[in-house]
mmCIF file of C-alpha atoms in Angstrom:
data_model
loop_
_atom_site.group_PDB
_atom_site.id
_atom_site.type_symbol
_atom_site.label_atom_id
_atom_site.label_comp_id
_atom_site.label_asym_id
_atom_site.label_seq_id
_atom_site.Cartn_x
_atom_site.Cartn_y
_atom_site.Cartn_z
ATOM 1 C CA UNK A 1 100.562 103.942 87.423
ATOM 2 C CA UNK A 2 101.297 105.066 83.918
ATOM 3 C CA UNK A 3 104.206 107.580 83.378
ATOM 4 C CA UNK A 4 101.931 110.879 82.130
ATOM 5 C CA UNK A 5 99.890 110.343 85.091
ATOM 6 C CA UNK A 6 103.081 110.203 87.924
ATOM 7 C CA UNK A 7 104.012 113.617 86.363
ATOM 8 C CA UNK A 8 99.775 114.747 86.471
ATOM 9 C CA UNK A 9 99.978 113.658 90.061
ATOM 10 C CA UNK A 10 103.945 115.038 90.923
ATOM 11 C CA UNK A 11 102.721 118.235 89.127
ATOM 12 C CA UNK A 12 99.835 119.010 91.954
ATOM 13 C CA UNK A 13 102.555 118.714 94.580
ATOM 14 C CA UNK A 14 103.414 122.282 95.219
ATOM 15 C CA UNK A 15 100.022 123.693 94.311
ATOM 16 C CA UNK A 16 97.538 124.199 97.318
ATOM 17 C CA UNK A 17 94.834 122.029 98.949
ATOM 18 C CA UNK A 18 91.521 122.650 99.900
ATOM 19 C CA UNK A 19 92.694 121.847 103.253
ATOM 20 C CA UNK A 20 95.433 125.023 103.394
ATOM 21 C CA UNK A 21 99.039 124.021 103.024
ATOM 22 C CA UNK A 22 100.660 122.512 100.074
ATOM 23 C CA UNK A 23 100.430 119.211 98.144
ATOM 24 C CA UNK A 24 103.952 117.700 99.376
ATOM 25 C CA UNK A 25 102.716 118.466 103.151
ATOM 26 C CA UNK A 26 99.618 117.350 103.216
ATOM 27 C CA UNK A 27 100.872 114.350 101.776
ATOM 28 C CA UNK A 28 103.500 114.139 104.335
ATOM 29 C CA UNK A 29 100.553 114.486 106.880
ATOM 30 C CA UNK A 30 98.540 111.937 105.364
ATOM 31 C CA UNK A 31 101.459 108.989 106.406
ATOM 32 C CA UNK A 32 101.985 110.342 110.160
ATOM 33 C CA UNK A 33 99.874 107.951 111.942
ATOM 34 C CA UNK A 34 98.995 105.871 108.775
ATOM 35 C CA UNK A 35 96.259 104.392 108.416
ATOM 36 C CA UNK A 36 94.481 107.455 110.119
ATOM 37 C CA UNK A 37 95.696 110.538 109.131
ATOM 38 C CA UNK A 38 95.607 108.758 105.498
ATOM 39 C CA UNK A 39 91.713 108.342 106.178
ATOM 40 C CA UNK A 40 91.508 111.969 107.479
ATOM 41 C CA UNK A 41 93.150 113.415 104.215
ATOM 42 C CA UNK A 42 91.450 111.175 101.496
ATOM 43 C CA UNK A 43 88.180 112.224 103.479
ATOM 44 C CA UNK A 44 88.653 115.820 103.588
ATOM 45 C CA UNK A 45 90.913 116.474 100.578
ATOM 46 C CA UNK A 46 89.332 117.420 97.418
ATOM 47 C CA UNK A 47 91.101 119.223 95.179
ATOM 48 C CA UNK A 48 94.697 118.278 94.940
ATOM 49 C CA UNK A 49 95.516 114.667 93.417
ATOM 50 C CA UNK A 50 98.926 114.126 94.775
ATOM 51 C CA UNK A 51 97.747 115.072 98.876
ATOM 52 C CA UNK A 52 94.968 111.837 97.831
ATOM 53 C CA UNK A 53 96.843 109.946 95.861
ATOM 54 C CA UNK A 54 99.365 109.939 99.389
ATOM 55 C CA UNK A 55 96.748 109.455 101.169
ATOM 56 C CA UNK A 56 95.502 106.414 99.553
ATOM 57 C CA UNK A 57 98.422 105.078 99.855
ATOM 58 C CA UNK A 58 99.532 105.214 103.451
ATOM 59 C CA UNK A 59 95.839 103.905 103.849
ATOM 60 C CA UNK A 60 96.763 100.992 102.258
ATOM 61 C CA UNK A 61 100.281 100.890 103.763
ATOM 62 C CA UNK A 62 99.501 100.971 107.229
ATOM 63 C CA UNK A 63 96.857 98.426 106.398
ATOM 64 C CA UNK A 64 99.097 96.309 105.276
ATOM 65 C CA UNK A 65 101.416 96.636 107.957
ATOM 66 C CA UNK A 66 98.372 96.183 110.629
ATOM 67 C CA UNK A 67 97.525 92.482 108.647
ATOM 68 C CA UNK A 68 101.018 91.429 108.551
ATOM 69 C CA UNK A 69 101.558 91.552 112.288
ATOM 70 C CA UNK A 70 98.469 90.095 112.731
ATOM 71 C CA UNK A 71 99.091 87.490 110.905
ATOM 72 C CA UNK A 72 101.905 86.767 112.368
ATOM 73 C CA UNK A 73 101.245 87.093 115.893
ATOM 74 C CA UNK A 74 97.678 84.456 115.244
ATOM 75 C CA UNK A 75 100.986 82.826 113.826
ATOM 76 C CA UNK A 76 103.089 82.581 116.549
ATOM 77 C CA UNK A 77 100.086 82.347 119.224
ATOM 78 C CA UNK A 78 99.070 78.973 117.558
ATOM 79 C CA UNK A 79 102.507 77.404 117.488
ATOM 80 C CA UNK A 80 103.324 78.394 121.049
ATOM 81 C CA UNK A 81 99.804 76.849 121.986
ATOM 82 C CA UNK A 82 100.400 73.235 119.672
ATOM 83 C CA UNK A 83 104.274 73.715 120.965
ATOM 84 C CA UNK A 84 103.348 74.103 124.935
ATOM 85 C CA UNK A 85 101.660 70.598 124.976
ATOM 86 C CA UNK A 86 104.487 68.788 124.037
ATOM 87 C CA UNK A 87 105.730 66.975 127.422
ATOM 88 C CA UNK A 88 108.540 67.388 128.944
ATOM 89 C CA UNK A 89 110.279 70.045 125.866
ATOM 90 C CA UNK A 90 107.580 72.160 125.066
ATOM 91 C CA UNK A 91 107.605 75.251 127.449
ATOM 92 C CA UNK A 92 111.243 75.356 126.099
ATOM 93 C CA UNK A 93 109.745 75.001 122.588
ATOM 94 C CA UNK A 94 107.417 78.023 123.390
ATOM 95 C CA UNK A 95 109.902 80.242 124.648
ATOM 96 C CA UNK A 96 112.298 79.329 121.583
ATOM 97 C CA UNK A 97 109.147 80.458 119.878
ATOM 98 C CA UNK A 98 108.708 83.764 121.233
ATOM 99 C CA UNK A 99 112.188 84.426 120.922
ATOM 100 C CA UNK A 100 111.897 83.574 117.135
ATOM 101 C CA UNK A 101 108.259 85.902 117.196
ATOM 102 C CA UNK A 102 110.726 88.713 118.184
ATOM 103 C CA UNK A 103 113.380 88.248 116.041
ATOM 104 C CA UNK A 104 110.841 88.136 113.012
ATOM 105 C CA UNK A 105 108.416 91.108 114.367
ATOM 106 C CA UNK A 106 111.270 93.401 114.806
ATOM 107 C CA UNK A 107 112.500 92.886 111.228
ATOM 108 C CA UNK A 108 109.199 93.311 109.885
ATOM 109 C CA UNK A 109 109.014 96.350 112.230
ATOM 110 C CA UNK A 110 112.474 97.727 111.220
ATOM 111 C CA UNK A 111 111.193 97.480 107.025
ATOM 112 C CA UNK A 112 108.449 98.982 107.945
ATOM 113 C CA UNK A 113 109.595 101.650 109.620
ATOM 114 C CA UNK A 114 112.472 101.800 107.365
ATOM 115 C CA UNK A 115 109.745 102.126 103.923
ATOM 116 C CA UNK A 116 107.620 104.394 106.167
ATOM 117 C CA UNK A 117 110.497 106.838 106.233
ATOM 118 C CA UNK A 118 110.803 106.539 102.465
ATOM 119 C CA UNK A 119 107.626 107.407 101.376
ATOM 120 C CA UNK A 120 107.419 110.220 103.696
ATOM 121 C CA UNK A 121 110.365 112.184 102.470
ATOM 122 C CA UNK A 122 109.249 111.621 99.103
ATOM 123 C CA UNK A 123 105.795 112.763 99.232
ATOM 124 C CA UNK A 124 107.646 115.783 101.031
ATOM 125 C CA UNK A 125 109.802 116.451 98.157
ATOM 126 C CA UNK A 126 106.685 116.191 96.400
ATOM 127 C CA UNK A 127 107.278 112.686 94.478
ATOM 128 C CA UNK A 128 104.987 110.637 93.803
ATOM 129 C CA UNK A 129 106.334 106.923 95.284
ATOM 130 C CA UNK A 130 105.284 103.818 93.623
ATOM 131 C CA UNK A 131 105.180 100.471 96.157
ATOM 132 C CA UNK A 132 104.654 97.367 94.242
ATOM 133 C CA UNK A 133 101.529 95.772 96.146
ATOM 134 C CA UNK A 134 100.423 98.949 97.718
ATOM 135 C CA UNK A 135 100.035 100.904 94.470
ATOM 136 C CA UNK A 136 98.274 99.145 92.531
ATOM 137 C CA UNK A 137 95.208 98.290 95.526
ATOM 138 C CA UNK A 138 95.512 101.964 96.094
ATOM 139 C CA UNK A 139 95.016 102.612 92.409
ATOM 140 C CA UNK A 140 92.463 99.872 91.734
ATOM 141 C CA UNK A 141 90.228 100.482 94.826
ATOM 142 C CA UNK A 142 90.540 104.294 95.727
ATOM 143 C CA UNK A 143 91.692 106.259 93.441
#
């Protein structure tokens, strides 16, 4: 996003919505149960461009998030399966597996969480957050 229009979009953050409270709240809102409440606010949001421009993104973010730990649990399920029918070793292949499924899913989890947080106290301080990946599909598809 160019520079002119992160200030256009940080400059709508205090001013109201169509939905009632301010920008930096409703864009808070829009990344509590992402992809959701991002749905909820890009749908019924129409006159402040930081509250969508928020909400576009925690759509994509908690898209995101939902495809990575799919991935990696279709991932993990297909190892453990190819794993388990090795004789003799493999059910304590598969549970070396799992273990390793939990180690990774919990970081992912942790980051996650940990960018989650991020973005919500900035769109509460009412700045507009750039996320390299998440951004620009936000930008190029919804906004």
């Amino acid at each position: 996003m160019a520079t002119e229009n992160v200030t256009a979009v940080e400059s709508s953050a205090s001013n109201e919505t169509s939905l009632g409270p301010d920008g930096n709240v409703v864009a808070m809102i829009a990344y509590l149960f992402a992809p959701v409440c991002g749905v909820l606010v890009y749908a019924l949001e129409e006159d402040n461009g930081f509250a969508r421009y928020h909400a576009a993104q925690s759509i994509v973010f908690g898209l995101l998030v939902i495809a990575v730990y799919a991935t990696l649990w279709t991932i993990s399920f297909v190892i453990s399966v190819v794993v388990g029918e090795v004789p003799i070793i493999g059910p304590l292949l598969t549970i070396l597996v799992g273990v390793i499924d939990a180690i990774i899913m919990l970081m992912v989890w942790l980051a996650a969480f940990l960018i989650w947080l991020y973005i919500v106290a900035k769109a509460y301080q009412g700045e507009a957050v750039s996320l390299p990946l998440v951004t620009s599909i936000a930008e190029k598809h919804l906004l």
